[in-house]
mmCIF file of C-alpha atoms in Angstrom:
data_model
loop_
_atom_site.group_PDB
_atom_site.id
_atom_site.type_symbol
_atom_site.label_atom_id
_atom_site.label_comp_id
_atom_site.label_asym_id
_atom_site.label_seq_id
_atom_site.Cartn_x
_atom_site.Cartn_y
_atom_site.Cartn_z
ATOM 1 C CA MET A 1042 25.235 0.986 5.510
ATOM 2 C CA LYS A 1043 26.064 -2.013 2.599
ATOM 3 C CA TYR A 1044 22.385 -2.064 0.864
ATOM 4 C CA THR A 1045 22.400 2.002 -0.087
ATOM 5 C CA SER A 1046 21.892 0.700 -3.766
ATOM 6 C CA GLU A 1047 18.762 -2.029 -3.519
ATOM 7 C CA ILE A 1048 17.120 0.711 -1.029
ATOM 8 C CA PHE A 1049 17.790 3.332 -3.705
ATOM 9 C CA GLN A 1050 16.443 0.930 -6.341
ATOM 10 C CA ARG A 1051 13.077 0.204 -4.333
ATOM 11 C CA LEU A 1052 12.089 3.522 -2.725
ATOM 12 C CA GLY A 1053 13.226 5.713 -5.507
ATOM 13 C CA LYS A 1054 10.180 4.031 -7.481
ATOM 14 C CA GLY A 1055 7.767 4.546 -4.666
ATOM 15 C CA GLN A 1056 7.813 1.181 -2.982
ATOM 16 C CA PHE A 1057 8.198 0.278 1.008
ATOM 17 C CA ILE A 1058 10.922 -1.692 2.802
ATOM 18 C CA SER A 1059 8.400 -3.746 5.155
ATOM 19 C CA GLY A 1060 9.611 -5.618 8.166
ATOM 20 C CA ASN A 1061 7.595 -8.277 7.881
ATOM 21 C CA SER A 1062 8.431 -9.413 4.746
ATOM 22 C CA ILE A 1063 8.228 -13.229 3.534
ATOM 23 C CA ASP A 1064 11.635 -12.432 1.025
ATOM 24 C CA ALA A 1065 14.740 -12.547 3.174
ATOM 25 C CA GLU A 1066 16.314 -9.948 1.700
ATOM 26 C CA THR A 1067 14.463 -7.376 2.416
ATOM 27 C CA ARG A 1068 14.181 -8.099 5.942
ATOM 28 C CA ALA A 1069 17.795 -7.908 5.875
ATOM 29 C CA ILE A 1070 17.782 -4.553 4.266
ATOM 30 C CA PHE A 1071 15.088 -3.555 6.876
ATOM 31 C CA SER A 1072 16.779 -4.759 9.622
ATOM 32 C CA ASP A 1073 20.182 -3.127 8.405
ATOM 33 C CA ILE A 1074 18.153 0.435 7.858
ATOM 34 C CA GLU A 1075 16.906 -0.002 11.881
ATOM 35 C CA GLU A 1076 20.879 -0.831 13.203
ATOM 36 C CA ASN A 1077 21.934 2.428 11.037
ATOM 37 C CA ARG A 1078 19.310 4.725 9.982
ATOM 38 C CA GLU A 1079 20.782 7.717 10.725
ATOM 39 C CA GLN A 1080 24.150 7.056 8.470
ATOM 40 C CA TYR A 1081 21.435 6.064 5.686
ATOM 41 C CA GLU A 1082 19.356 9.363 5.933
ATOM 42 C CA ASP A 1083 22.328 11.355 6.088
ATOM 43 C CA TYR A 1084 23.467 9.595 2.779
ATOM 44 C CA PHE A 1085 20.278 9.897 0.685
ATOM 45 C CA LYS A 1086 19.701 13.566 2.710
ATOM 46 C CA GLN A 1087 22.861 14.180 0.221
ATOM 47 C CA ILE A 1088 20.700 13.796 -2.993
ATOM 48 C CA ASP A 1089 17.518 15.287 -1.668
ATOM 49 C CA PHE A 1090 15.269 12.145 -0.363
ATOM 50 C CA GLN A 1091 14.303 12.019 3.135
ATOM 51 C CA LEU A 1092 14.016 8.292 4.146
ATOM 52 C CA SER A 1093 11.606 7.893 6.275
ATOM 53 C CA ALA A 1094 9.784 5.712 8.948
ATOM 54 C CA GLY A 1095 5.850 3.751 9.632
ATOM 55 C CA ASN A 1096 5.339 1.027 12.060
ATOM 56 C CA GLY A 1097 7.081 -1.204 10.537
ATOM 57 C CA TYR A 1098 8.202 0.069 7.109
ATOM 58 C CA PHE A 1099 10.346 2.444 5.498
ATOM 59 C CA TYR A 1100 9.674 4.567 2.759
ATOM 60 C CA PHE A 1101 11.173 7.958 1.023
ATOM 61 C CA SER A 1102 9.737 11.317 1.213
ATOM 62 C CA ARG A 1103 10.336 14.785 -0.131
ATOM 63 C CA LYS A 1104 9.071 18.232 0.538
ATOM 64 C CA GLU A 1105 6.936 19.075 -2.514
ATOM 65 C CA ALA A 1106 5.196 22.312 -4.097
ATOM 66 C CA LYS A 1107 1.204 22.295 -3.092
ATOM 67 C CA VAL A 1108 1.094 20.783 -6.654
ATOM 68 C CA ASN A 1109 2.419 17.821 -6.664
ATOM 69 C CA THR A 1110 0.643 17.167 -3.274
ATOM 70 C CA GLU A 1111 -2.891 18.040 -4.973
ATOM 71 C CA ASN A 1112 -1.480 15.531 -7.594
ATOM 72 C CA LYS A 1113 -0.946 12.757 -5.158
ATOM 73 C CA LEU A 1114 -3.991 13.087 -3.394
ATOM 74 C CA GLN A 1115 -5.994 12.475 -6.712
ATOM 75 C CA SER A 1116 -3.788 9.319 -6.605
ATOM 76 C CA LEU A 1117 -5.220 8.212 -3.354
ATOM 77 C CA PHE A 1118 -8.994 8.269 -4.196
ATOM 78 C CA PRO A 1119 -8.721 4.664 -6.146
ATOM 79 C CA TRP A 1120 -7.316 3.736 -3.027
ATOM 80 C CA ILE A 1121 -9.904 4.984 -0.676
ATOM 81 C CA ASP A 1122 -12.260 2.675 -2.710
ATOM 82 C CA TYR A 1123 -9.790 -0.061 -2.407
ATOM 83 C CA LEU A 1124 -9.561 0.110 1.486
ATOM 84 C CA ASP A 1125 -13.050 0.301 1.541
ATOM 85 C CA PHE A 1126 -13.493 -3.039 -0.382
ATOM 86 C CA LEU A 1127 -11.032 -4.665 1.813
ATOM 87 C CA LYS A 1128 -12.376 -3.245 5.236
ATOM 88 C CA THR A 1129 -15.915 -4.411 4.070
ATOM 89 C CA PHE A 1130 -14.475 -8.093 3.206
ATOM 90 C CA ASP A 1131 -12.512 -8.226 5.986
ATOM 91 C CA THR A 1132 -12.907 -5.264 8.931
ATOM 92 C CA SER A 1133 -9.443 -6.099 10.271
ATOM 93 C CA PHE A 1134 -7.751 -6.598 6.710
ATOM 94 C CA GLY A 1135 -4.411 -4.929 7.721
ATOM 95 C CA ALA A 1136 -0.849 -5.522 8.185
ATOM 96 C CA ASP A 1137 0.026 -9.247 8.409
ATOM 97 C CA SER A 1138 -3.267 -10.651 7.124
ATOM 98 C CA GLN A 1139 -3.889 -13.158 4.640
ATOM 99 C CA PHE A 1140 -5.699 -13.796 2.008
ATOM 100 C CA THR A 1141 -6.469 -15.817 -1.064
ATOM 101 C CA LEU A 1142 -8.421 -14.923 -4.347
ATOM 102 C CA ALA A 1143 -10.506 -17.528 -3.500
ATOM 103 C CA GLN A 1144 -11.767 -16.471 -0.431
ATOM 104 C CA ILE A 1145 -12.931 -12.956 -1.768
ATOM 105 C CA GLU A 1146 -14.865 -14.773 -4.365
ATOM 106 C CA ILE A 1147 -16.590 -17.198 -1.956
ATOM 107 C CA ARG A 1148 -17.510 -13.677 -0.148
ATOM 108 C CA LEU A 1149 -18.952 -12.030 -3.375
ATOM 109 C CA SER A 1150 -21.186 -14.820 -3.472
ATOM 110 C CA SER A 1151 -23.259 -14.104 -0.398
ATOM 111 C CA ASP A 1152 -22.520 -10.385 0.313
ATOM 112 C CA ILE A 1153 -24.156 -8.065 -2.038
ATOM 113 C CA GLU A 1154 -22.764 -5.211 -0.655
ATOM 114 C CA LEU A 1155 -19.207 -6.054 -1.147
ATOM 115 C CA LYS A 1156 -20.102 -7.103 -4.599
ATOM 116 C CA GLU A 1157 -21.175 -3.669 -5.075
ATOM 117 C CA LYS A 1158 -18.443 -2.085 -4.093
ATOM 118 C CA LEU A 1159 -15.971 -4.525 -6.529
ATOM 119 C CA SER A 1160 -18.616 -3.549 -9.011
ATOM 120 C CA ARG A 1161 -16.917 0.033 -8.762
ATOM 121 C CA LEU A 1162 -13.350 -0.748 -8.850
ATOM 122 C CA PHE A 1163 -11.437 -1.307 -12.481
ATOM 123 C CA SER A 1164 -14.567 -0.911 -14.436
ATOM 124 C CA ASP A 1165 -12.406 -1.777 -17.041
ATOM 125 C CA LYS A 1166 -12.549 -5.555 -16.223
ATOM 126 C CA PRO A 1167 -14.780 -7.737 -17.581
ATOM 127 C CA SER A 1168 -15.422 -10.165 -14.446
ATOM 128 C CA ASN A 1169 -14.790 -10.532 -10.595
ATOM 129 C CA ARG A 1170 -11.975 -12.663 -10.915
ATOM 130 C CA ASP A 1171 -10.169 -9.840 -12.712
ATOM 131 C CA LYS A 1172 -10.920 -7.256 -10.358
ATOM 132 C CA ILE A 1173 -10.291 -9.063 -7.355
ATOM 133 C CA GLU A 1174 -6.435 -9.625 -9.746
ATOM 134 C CA ALA A 1175 -6.058 -6.532 -10.378
ATOM 135 C CA LEU A 1176 -6.798 -5.283 -6.479
ATOM 136 C CA ALA A 1177 -4.413 -7.998 -5.794
ATOM 137 C CA THR A 1178 -1.514 -6.345 -8.495
ATOM 138 C CA ALA A 1179 -2.765 -3.342 -7.053
ATOM 139 C CA LEU A 1180 -1.431 -4.326 -3.700
ATOM 140 C CA VAL A 1181 1.797 -5.678 -4.369
ATOM 141 C CA SER A 1182 3.002 -3.201 -6.824
ATOM 142 C CA MET A 1183 2.951 -0.703 -4.699
ATOM 143 C CA GLY A 1184 4.580 -2.891 -1.485
ATOM 144 C CA PHE A 1185 1.335 -3.416 0.699
ATOM 145 C CA ALA A 1186 0.962 -7.376 -0.042
ATOM 146 C CA GLU A 1187 3.365 -9.746 -1.353
ATOM 147 C CA GLN A 1188 2.090 -13.485 -3.038
ATOM 148 C CA THR A 1189 2.699 -16.530 -0.647
ATOM 149 C CA ASN A 1190 1.278 -18.786 -2.926
ATOM 150 C CA GLU A 1191 0.693 -18.412 -6.629
ATOM 151 C CA GLN A 1192 -1.252 -21.745 -7.050
ATOM 152 C CA GLU A 1193 -3.591 -20.720 -4.336
ATOM 153 C CA GLY A 1194 -3.805 -17.229 -4.984
ATOM 154 C CA ARG A 1195 -2.612 -16.232 -1.760
ATOM 155 C CA TYR A 1196 -1.836 -13.050 -0.503
ATOM 156 C CA GLN A 1197 0.183 -11.603 3.071
ATOM 157 C CA VAL A 1198 -0.161 -7.973 3.927
ATOM 158 C CA THR A 1199 3.215 -6.432 4.449
ATOM 159 C CA SER A 1200 3.328 -3.378 7.462
ATOM 160 C CA ALA A 1201 3.793 -0.810 4.546
ATOM 161 C CA PHE A 1202 -0.266 -1.227 4.446
ATOM 162 C CA ASN A 1203 -0.431 1.218 7.429
ATOM 163 C CA TYR A 1204 0.780 3.820 5.140
ATOM 164 C CA ILE A 1205 -2.025 3.412 3.128
ATOM 165 C CA GLU A 1206 -4.141 3.360 5.847
ATOM 166 C CA GLN A 1207 -2.951 6.489 7.949
ATOM 167 C CA ILE A 1208 -2.845 8.576 5.340
ATOM 168 C CA ILE A 1209 -6.540 7.843 4.222
ATOM 169 C CA MET A 1210 -7.853 8.341 7.953
ATOM 170 C CA THR A 1211 -6.125 11.696 7.889
ATOM 171 C CA ILE A 1212 -7.901 12.988 5.087
ATOM 172 C CA ASN A 1213 -10.423 15.272 6.263
ATOM 173 C CA ILE A 1214 -13.909 16.167 4.107
ATOM 174 C CA ASP A 1215 -15.644 19.082 5.738
ATOM 175 C CA GLU A 1216 -19.321 18.619 5.744
ATOM 176 C CA GLU A 1217 -20.438 21.545 3.024
ATOM 177 C CA VAL A 1218 -17.651 19.447 0.782
ATOM 178 C CA LYS A 1219 -18.767 15.944 1.726
ATOM 179 C CA ASN A 1220 -22.776 16.950 0.828
ATOM 180 C CA GLU A 1221 -21.049 17.747 -2.733
ATOM 181 C CA ILE A 1222 -19.326 14.744 -3.585
ATOM 182 C CA PRO A 1223 -21.637 12.679 -5.728
ATOM 183 C CA GLU A 1224 -21.265 8.794 -3.949
#
């Protein structure tokens, strides 16, 4: 258990530690958590944090009041749109996928549906490029992607992306309510 501080600093901010990270230190931390999982779980449980695992990633979770759960659900709404856009861009978009900002721009020029979906994202951004950059920044800030080449604007999707996919897939909207939601 040599990474308690690093783990707390990352996971305490709501980030993820992914096993397929391009960063060698992150992969080392991930491996150490896997090897010492019970000890880390016990350690963080003492300060009311629950070390949780997904498919190739770790994160903190807590039991929360219903009000907090509802607030978290509200914060997921943009991610539903982001995921919809990314899956329209590439139906196989997920962990280990790579993309460039230029690839997305090229697809926008020939895909009207994709362009319409992007227009609804980041309404405060004036250009498509600015919107794509904002989406990439959101992915990176949450730990769902890492920039592999700054000059090319190339990114790799981390295993933590599975987290947002799974959460959104579990949201069940009743048919009656679905009809009331404006599109």
